[in-house]
mmCIF file of C-alpha atoms in Angstrom:
data_model
loop_
_atom_site.group_PDB
_atom_site.id
_atom_site.type_symbol
_atom_site.label_atom_id
_atom_site.label_comp_id
_atom_site.label_asym_id
_atom_site.label_seq_id
_atom_site.Cartn_x
_atom_site.Cartn_y
_atom_site.Cartn_z
ATOM 1 C CA MET A 13 16.780 21.692 -28.276
ATOM 2 C CA PRO A 14 14.228 18.869 -27.772
ATOM 3 C CA LEU A 15 13.778 17.497 -24.609
ATOM 4 C CA THR A 16 15.937 14.306 -24.148
ATOM 5 C CA ALA A 17 15.457 11.230 -21.311
ATOM 6 C CA ASN A 18 18.591 12.864 -19.576
ATOM 7 C CA ASP A 19 16.871 16.285 -19.089
ATOM 8 C CA ILE A 20 13.792 14.697 -17.701
ATOM 9 C CA HIS A 21 15.512 12.559 -15.300
ATOM 10 C CA LYS A 22 17.019 15.893 -13.908
ATOM 11 C CA VAL A 23 13.432 17.200 -13.264
ATOM 12 C CA LEU A 24 12.530 13.866 -11.272
ATOM 13 C CA ALA A 25 15.392 13.666 -9.598
ATOM 14 C CA PRO A 26 14.816 16.564 -7.294
ATOM 15 C CA LEU A 27 11.070 15.266 -6.407
ATOM 16 C CA ALA A 28 12.726 12.010 -4.907
ATOM 17 C CA ASN A 29 11.523 10.800 -1.811
ATOM 18 C CA LYS A 30 13.766 8.422 0.354
ATOM 19 C CA GLY A 31 10.994 7.120 2.717
ATOM 20 C CA GLN A 32 8.180 6.609 -0.386
ATOM 21 C CA ALA A 33 10.912 4.905 -2.215
ATOM 22 C CA GLN A 34 11.430 2.584 0.927
ATOM 23 C CA HIS A 35 7.724 2.208 1.088
ATOM 24 C CA ALA A 36 7.198 1.563 -2.869
ATOM 25 C CA GLN A 37 9.936 -1.603 -2.569
ATOM 26 C CA ARG A 38 8.470 -3.474 -0.461
ATOM 27 C CA PHE A 39 4.704 -2.767 -1.704
ATOM 28 C CA PHE A 40 5.939 -3.812 -5.007
ATOM 29 C CA LYS A 41 7.797 -7.091 -3.877
ATOM 30 C CA THR A 42 11.164 -6.128 -5.136
ATOM 31 C CA GLY A 43 12.887 -8.264 -2.710
ATOM 32 C CA ARG A 44 14.817 -11.200 -3.428
ATOM 33 C CA ASP A 45 12.912 -14.005 -5.003
ATOM 34 C CA GLU A 46 9.696 -11.570 -5.492
ATOM 35 C CA TYR A 47 7.981 -10.618 -8.358
ATOM 36 C CA GLY A 48 9.766 -7.184 -8.566
ATOM 37 C CA GLU A 49 13.010 -8.787 -7.869
ATOM 38 C CA GLY A 50 15.824 -5.565 -7.902
ATOM 39 C CA ASP A 51 13.377 -2.623 -9.280
ATOM 40 C CA ARG A 52 14.260 0.735 -7.685
ATOM 41 C CA PHE A 53 12.439 3.635 -6.677
ATOM 42 C CA LEU A 54 12.714 7.095 -6.753
ATOM 43 C CA GLY A 55 9.757 7.327 -4.702
ATOM 44 C CA ILE A 56 7.580 10.154 -6.657
ATOM 45 C CA ARG A 57 3.906 9.485 -6.401
ATOM 46 C CA VAL A 58 1.337 8.785 -9.479
ATOM 47 C CA PRO A 59 -0.369 12.043 -9.351
ATOM 48 C CA LEU A 60 2.504 13.659 -9.383
ATOM 49 C CA LEU A 61 3.722 11.568 -12.669
ATOM 50 C CA ARG A 62 0.636 12.017 -14.609
ATOM 51 C CA ARG A 63 0.629 15.984 -13.833
ATOM 52 C CA LEU A 64 4.025 16.003 -15.637
ATOM 53 C CA VAL A 65 3.039 14.337 -19.110
ATOM 54 C CA GLY A 66 2.009 17.250 -20.957
ATOM 55 C CA ARG A 67 5.177 19.384 -19.922
ATOM 56 C CA PHE A 68 7.110 16.590 -21.986
ATOM 57 C CA ARG A 69 5.197 16.442 -24.704
ATOM 58 C CA GLY A 70 7.795 17.575 -26.971
ATOM 59 C CA VAL A 71 10.166 14.329 -26.987
ATOM 60 C CA THR A 72 10.810 12.191 -29.405
ATOM 61 C CA LEU A 73 9.659 9.058 -29.679
ATOM 62 C CA ALA A 74 13.415 7.770 -29.509
ATOM 63 C CA GLU A 75 13.764 9.632 -26.454
ATOM 64 C CA ASN A 76 10.857 8.208 -24.799
ATOM 65 C CA LEU A 77 12.122 4.806 -25.400
ATOM 66 C CA SER A 78 14.940 6.030 -23.981
ATOM 67 C CA LEU A 79 13.259 7.078 -20.428
ATOM 68 C CA LEU A 80 11.252 3.467 -20.797
ATOM 69 C CA LYS A 81 14.441 1.772 -20.385
ATOM 70 C CA SER A 82 15.332 3.742 -17.081
ATOM 71 C CA ILE A 83 16.919 1.737 -13.896
ATOM 72 C CA TRP A 84 14.098 3.742 -12.105
ATOM 73 C CA HIS A 85 10.515 2.504 -11.724
ATOM 74 C CA GLU A 86 9.151 5.704 -11.793
ATOM 75 C CA GLU A 87 10.769 7.033 -14.865
ATOM 76 C CA ARG A 88 9.562 3.776 -16.889
ATOM 77 C CA LEU A 89 6.313 4.561 -15.749
ATOM 78 C CA LEU A 90 6.351 8.352 -16.808
ATOM 79 C CA ALA A 91 7.530 7.199 -20.376
ATOM 80 C CA LEU A 92 4.493 4.507 -20.610
ATOM 81 C CA LEU A 93 1.905 7.404 -19.170
ATOM 82 C CA MET A 94 3.546 9.390 -22.330
ATOM 83 C CA LEU A 95 3.339 6.784 -24.917
ATOM 84 C CA VAL A 96 -0.609 6.765 -23.969
ATOM 85 C CA ASP A 97 -0.752 10.049 -24.591
ATOM 86 C CA ARG A 98 1.072 10.017 -27.344
ATOM 87 C CA TYR A 99 -1.389 7.425 -28.728
ATOM 88 C CA SER A 100 -4.512 8.659 -27.428
ATOM 89 C CA ARG A 101 -3.594 12.391 -29.287
ATOM 90 C CA GLY A 102 -3.018 10.001 -32.504
ATOM 91 C CA ASP A 103 0.390 10.836 -32.506
ATOM 92 C CA GLU A 104 2.407 7.848 -34.685
ATOM 93 C CA ARG A 105 -0.054 5.316 -33.202
ATOM 94 C CA ASP A 106 1.687 2.346 -35.423
ATOM 95 C CA ARG A 107 4.912 3.046 -34.070
ATOM 96 C CA VAL A 108 3.617 3.883 -30.439
ATOM 97 C CA TYR A 109 2.318 -0.063 -30.737
ATOM 98 C CA ALA A 110 5.179 -1.444 -32.196
ATOM 99 C CA LEU A 111 7.433 0.178 -29.816
ATOM 100 C CA TYR A 112 5.698 -1.085 -26.923
ATOM 101 C CA LEU A 113 5.573 -4.666 -27.832
ATOM 102 C CA ARG A 114 9.257 -4.866 -28.576
ATOM 103 C CA HIS A 115 9.926 -3.566 -25.513
ATOM 104 C CA THR A 116 8.031 -5.373 -23.158
ATOM 105 C CA LYS A 117 10.964 -6.415 -20.873
ATOM 106 C CA TYR A 118 11.056 -3.212 -19.472
ATOM 107 C CA ILE A 119 7.595 -3.047 -18.673
ATOM 108 C CA ASN A 120 7.888 -5.249 -15.720
ATOM 109 C CA ASN A 121 5.682 -4.506 -12.797
ATOM 110 C CA TRP A 122 1.915 -4.237 -12.528
ATOM 111 C CA ASP A 123 1.229 -0.779 -12.338
ATOM 112 C CA LEU A 124 3.155 -0.711 -15.271
ATOM 113 C CA VAL A 125 0.781 -3.141 -17.146
ATOM 114 C CA ASP A 126 -1.821 -1.849 -16.189
ATOM 115 C CA SER A 127 -1.562 2.188 -16.785
ATOM 116 C CA SER A 128 -0.894 1.201 -20.306
ATOM 117 C CA ALA A 129 -1.591 -2.020 -21.985
ATOM 118 C CA SER A 130 -5.668 -1.222 -22.650
ATOM 119 C CA TYR A 131 -4.653 2.282 -23.726
ATOM 120 C CA ILE A 132 -2.193 1.018 -26.346
ATOM 121 C CA VAL A 133 -2.525 -2.630 -27.141
ATOM 122 C CA GLY A 134 -6.246 -2.944 -26.118
ATOM 123 C CA ALA A 135 -7.091 0.361 -28.222
ATOM 124 C CA HIS A 136 -4.869 -0.780 -31.002
ATOM 125 C CA LEU A 137 -6.098 -4.351 -31.732
ATOM 126 C CA MET A 138 -9.886 -3.272 -31.048
ATOM 127 C CA GLN A 139 -10.559 -3.026 -34.851
ATOM 128 C CA ARG A 140 -7.462 -5.549 -35.985
ATOM 129 C CA ASP A 141 -6.413 -9.172 -35.722
ATOM 130 C CA LYS A 142 -6.275 -10.186 -31.851
ATOM 131 C CA GLN A 143 -3.480 -12.691 -32.404
ATOM 132 C CA PRO A 144 -0.860 -10.601 -30.882
ATOM 133 C CA LEU A 145 -2.965 -11.364 -27.452
ATOM 134 C CA TYR A 146 -3.075 -14.525 -27.927
ATOM 135 C CA ARG A 147 0.828 -14.623 -28.220
ATOM 136 C CA LEU A 148 1.411 -12.760 -25.581
ATOM 137 C CA ALA A 149 -1.492 -15.084 -23.199
ATOM 138 C CA ARG A 150 0.969 -18.044 -24.160
ATOM 139 C CA SER A 151 3.935 -16.148 -23.300
ATOM 140 C CA ARG A 152 6.692 -17.882 -20.395
ATOM 141 C CA ASN A 153 6.861 -14.088 -19.465
ATOM 142 C CA LEU A 154 4.437 -13.124 -16.128
ATOM 143 C CA TRP A 155 4.213 -9.475 -17.242
ATOM 144 C CA GLN A 156 3.512 -10.146 -21.324
ATOM 145 C CA ARG A 157 0.522 -12.550 -19.983
ATOM 146 C CA ARG A 158 -0.851 -9.893 -17.635
ATOM 147 C CA ILE A 159 -0.431 -7.461 -20.744
ATOM 148 C CA ALA A 160 -2.654 -10.057 -22.460
ATOM 149 C CA ILE A 161 -5.598 -10.038 -20.411
ATOM 150 C CA MET A 162 -5.306 -6.275 -19.222
ATOM 151 C CA SER A 163 -5.165 -5.091 -23.120
ATOM 152 C CA THR A 164 -8.705 -6.641 -23.191
ATOM 153 C CA PHE A 165 -10.300 -4.013 -20.803
ATOM 154 C CA TYR A 166 -10.334 -1.529 -23.665
ATOM 155 C CA MET A 167 -12.787 -3.953 -25.515
ATOM 156 C CA ILE A 168 -14.793 -5.049 -22.327
ATOM 157 C CA LYS A 169 -15.431 -1.093 -22.105
ATOM 158 C CA ASN A 170 -16.449 -0.870 -25.533
ATOM 159 C CA HIS A 171 -19.001 -4.195 -24.798
ATOM 160 C CA VAL A 172 -16.802 -6.727 -26.393
ATOM 161 C CA TYR A 173 -16.087 -10.012 -24.527
ATOM 162 C CA ASP A 174 -15.717 -12.994 -26.571
ATOM 163 C CA ASP A 175 -11.517 -12.578 -26.957
ATOM 164 C CA ALA A 176 -11.508 -11.362 -22.819
ATOM 165 C CA LEU A 177 -13.043 -14.589 -22.248
ATOM 166 C CA ALA A 178 -10.893 -16.692 -24.550
ATOM 167 C CA ILE A 179 -7.864 -15.292 -22.929
ATOM 168 C CA ALA A 180 -9.464 -15.879 -19.457
ATOM 169 C CA LEU A 181 -9.636 -19.265 -20.271
ATOM 170 C CA LEU A 182 -6.176 -19.558 -21.458
ATOM 171 C CA LEU A 183 -5.216 -18.147 -18.271
ATOM 172 C CA LYS A 184 -7.449 -20.062 -15.875
ATOM 173 C CA ASN A 185 -4.987 -22.055 -14.866
ATOM 174 C CA ASP A 186 -1.616 -20.141 -14.625
ATOM 175 C CA ARG A 187 0.735 -20.456 -11.828
ATOM 176 C CA GLU A 188 1.013 -16.601 -10.866
ATOM 177 C CA ASP A 189 -1.487 -14.974 -8.076
ATOM 178 C CA LEU A 190 -1.044 -11.731 -10.392
ATOM 179 C CA ILE A 191 -2.443 -13.287 -13.155
ATOM 180 C CA HIS A 192 -5.142 -14.455 -11.394
ATOM 181 C CA LYS A 193 -6.375 -11.153 -9.943
ATOM 182 C CA ALA A 194 -6.125 -9.874 -13.737
ATOM 183 C CA VAL A 195 -8.522 -12.730 -15.032
ATOM 184 C CA GLY A 196 -11.175 -12.226 -12.232
ATOM 185 C CA TRP A 197 -10.862 -8.507 -12.541
ATOM 186 C CA MET A 198 -11.684 -8.378 -16.265
ATOM 187 C CA LEU A 199 -14.460 -11.141 -15.525
ATOM 188 C CA ARG A 200 -15.694 -9.096 -12.929
ATOM 189 C CA GLU A 201 -15.920 -5.865 -15.432
ATOM 190 C CA ILE A 202 -17.729 -7.862 -18.159
ATOM 191 C CA GLY A 203 -19.889 -9.029 -15.164
ATOM 192 C CA ASN A 204 -20.334 -4.869 -14.504
ATOM 193 C CA ARG A 205 -21.632 -4.252 -18.129
ATOM 194 C CA HIS A 206 -23.505 -7.876 -18.969
ATOM 195 C CA ARG A 207 -23.732 -10.172 -15.414
ATOM 196 C CA ALA A 208 -25.168 -12.949 -18.041
ATOM 197 C CA THR A 209 -22.079 -13.138 -19.879
ATOM 198 C CA GLU A 210 -19.831 -13.542 -17.021
ATOM 199 C CA GLU A 211 -22.136 -16.222 -14.952
ATOM 200 C CA LYS A 212 -22.057 -18.364 -18.326
ATOM 201 C CA PHE A 213 -18.628 -18.534 -18.461
ATOM 202 C CA LEU A 214 -18.424 -19.230 -14.192
ATOM 203 C CA GLN A 215 -21.039 -21.533 -14.287
ATOM 204 C CA GLN A 216 -18.579 -23.557 -16.550
ATOM 205 C CA HIS A 217 -15.152 -22.802 -14.910
ATOM 206 C CA TYR A 218 -15.912 -21.505 -11.187
ATOM 207 C CA GLN A 219 -15.397 -25.316 -9.498
ATOM 208 C CA THR A 220 -11.724 -25.089 -11.164
ATOM 209 C CA MET A 221 -10.786 -21.820 -11.291
ATOM 210 C CA PRO A 222 -7.881 -20.651 -8.521
ATOM 211 C CA ARG A 223 -9.763 -19.435 -5.543
ATOM 212 C CA THR A 224 -8.042 -15.805 -5.664
ATOM 213 C CA MET A 225 -9.433 -15.175 -9.193
ATOM 214 C CA LEU A 226 -13.308 -16.225 -8.234
ATOM 215 C CA ARG A 227 -12.884 -13.873 -5.303
ATOM 216 C CA TYR A 228 -11.733 -11.201 -7.614
ATOM 217 C CA ALA A 229 -14.417 -12.153 -10.322
ATOM 218 C CA ILE A 230 -17.536 -12.187 -7.681
ATOM 219 C CA GLU A 231 -16.577 -9.066 -5.698
ATOM 220 C CA LYS A 232 -19.478 -7.148 -6.704
ATOM 221 C CA PHE A 233 -22.515 -10.407 -6.287
ATOM 222 C CA PRO A 234 -25.264 -10.539 -3.862
ATOM 223 C CA GLU A 235 -23.556 -11.998 -0.801
ATOM 224 C CA ARG A 236 -25.960 -14.955 -0.971
ATOM 225 C CA LYS A 237 -24.626 -15.953 -4.309
ATOM 226 C CA ARG A 238 -20.990 -15.292 -3.522
ATOM 227 C CA LYS A 239 -21.403 -17.710 -0.906
ATOM 228 C CA ALA A 240 -22.714 -20.182 -3.318
ATOM 229 C CA TYR A 241 -20.107 -19.813 -5.623
ATOM 230 C CA LEU A 242 -17.238 -19.912 -2.815
ATOM 231 C CA GLN A 243 -18.970 -23.196 -1.472
ATOM 232 C CA GLY A 244 -19.117 -24.786 -4.750
ATOM 233 C CA VAL A 245 -23.119 -25.043 -4.856
ATOM 234 C CA MET A 246 -24.311 -22.828 -7.649
#
């Protein structure tokens, strides 16, 4: 019989670790009014989840979605890793992409976004209209905005920077620190591949960027140049 989400839960449940779960709840800010408020953890480390992906390749897309709707953070992460694997192998790519964007309410922490967005959304839109990224970037939902900027990582790795820079500009004045970090990270990744492109953007915007965003963006710069940017004297 085909594997079900419940079958996968039965495999994961004995792997739970209470101490690791408590640490994860603090690390992922699950307290009241924090960004991960109410999230629940089994306490299973990511490398183990990654090793399980191949074991569950027989699951249907419908059961993959059922797992994504789990109350447990690690089960949602495993579901996303399975979707990434399915997409990378060329299985039902249009359906995987559509499912992902229809169910972003379950992709609700930074590790879930970062483990999946570029590999599915970024990869799918590489040779397509990028408007879905701009709609996500304008969303009121923190995680949809993070999906927008993190999806551009796929393009950055392929030395295509225009949409990453445009979305960085859209998000430059975002109210959320997690967006500042993600945008700064993507700017740094552009700089790792083409420093002049990053610096052109920074020269125009570094004085009005959030401090965290700027620090992430210039992390790999020589110390003297990094200090000049931080002191506003470039």
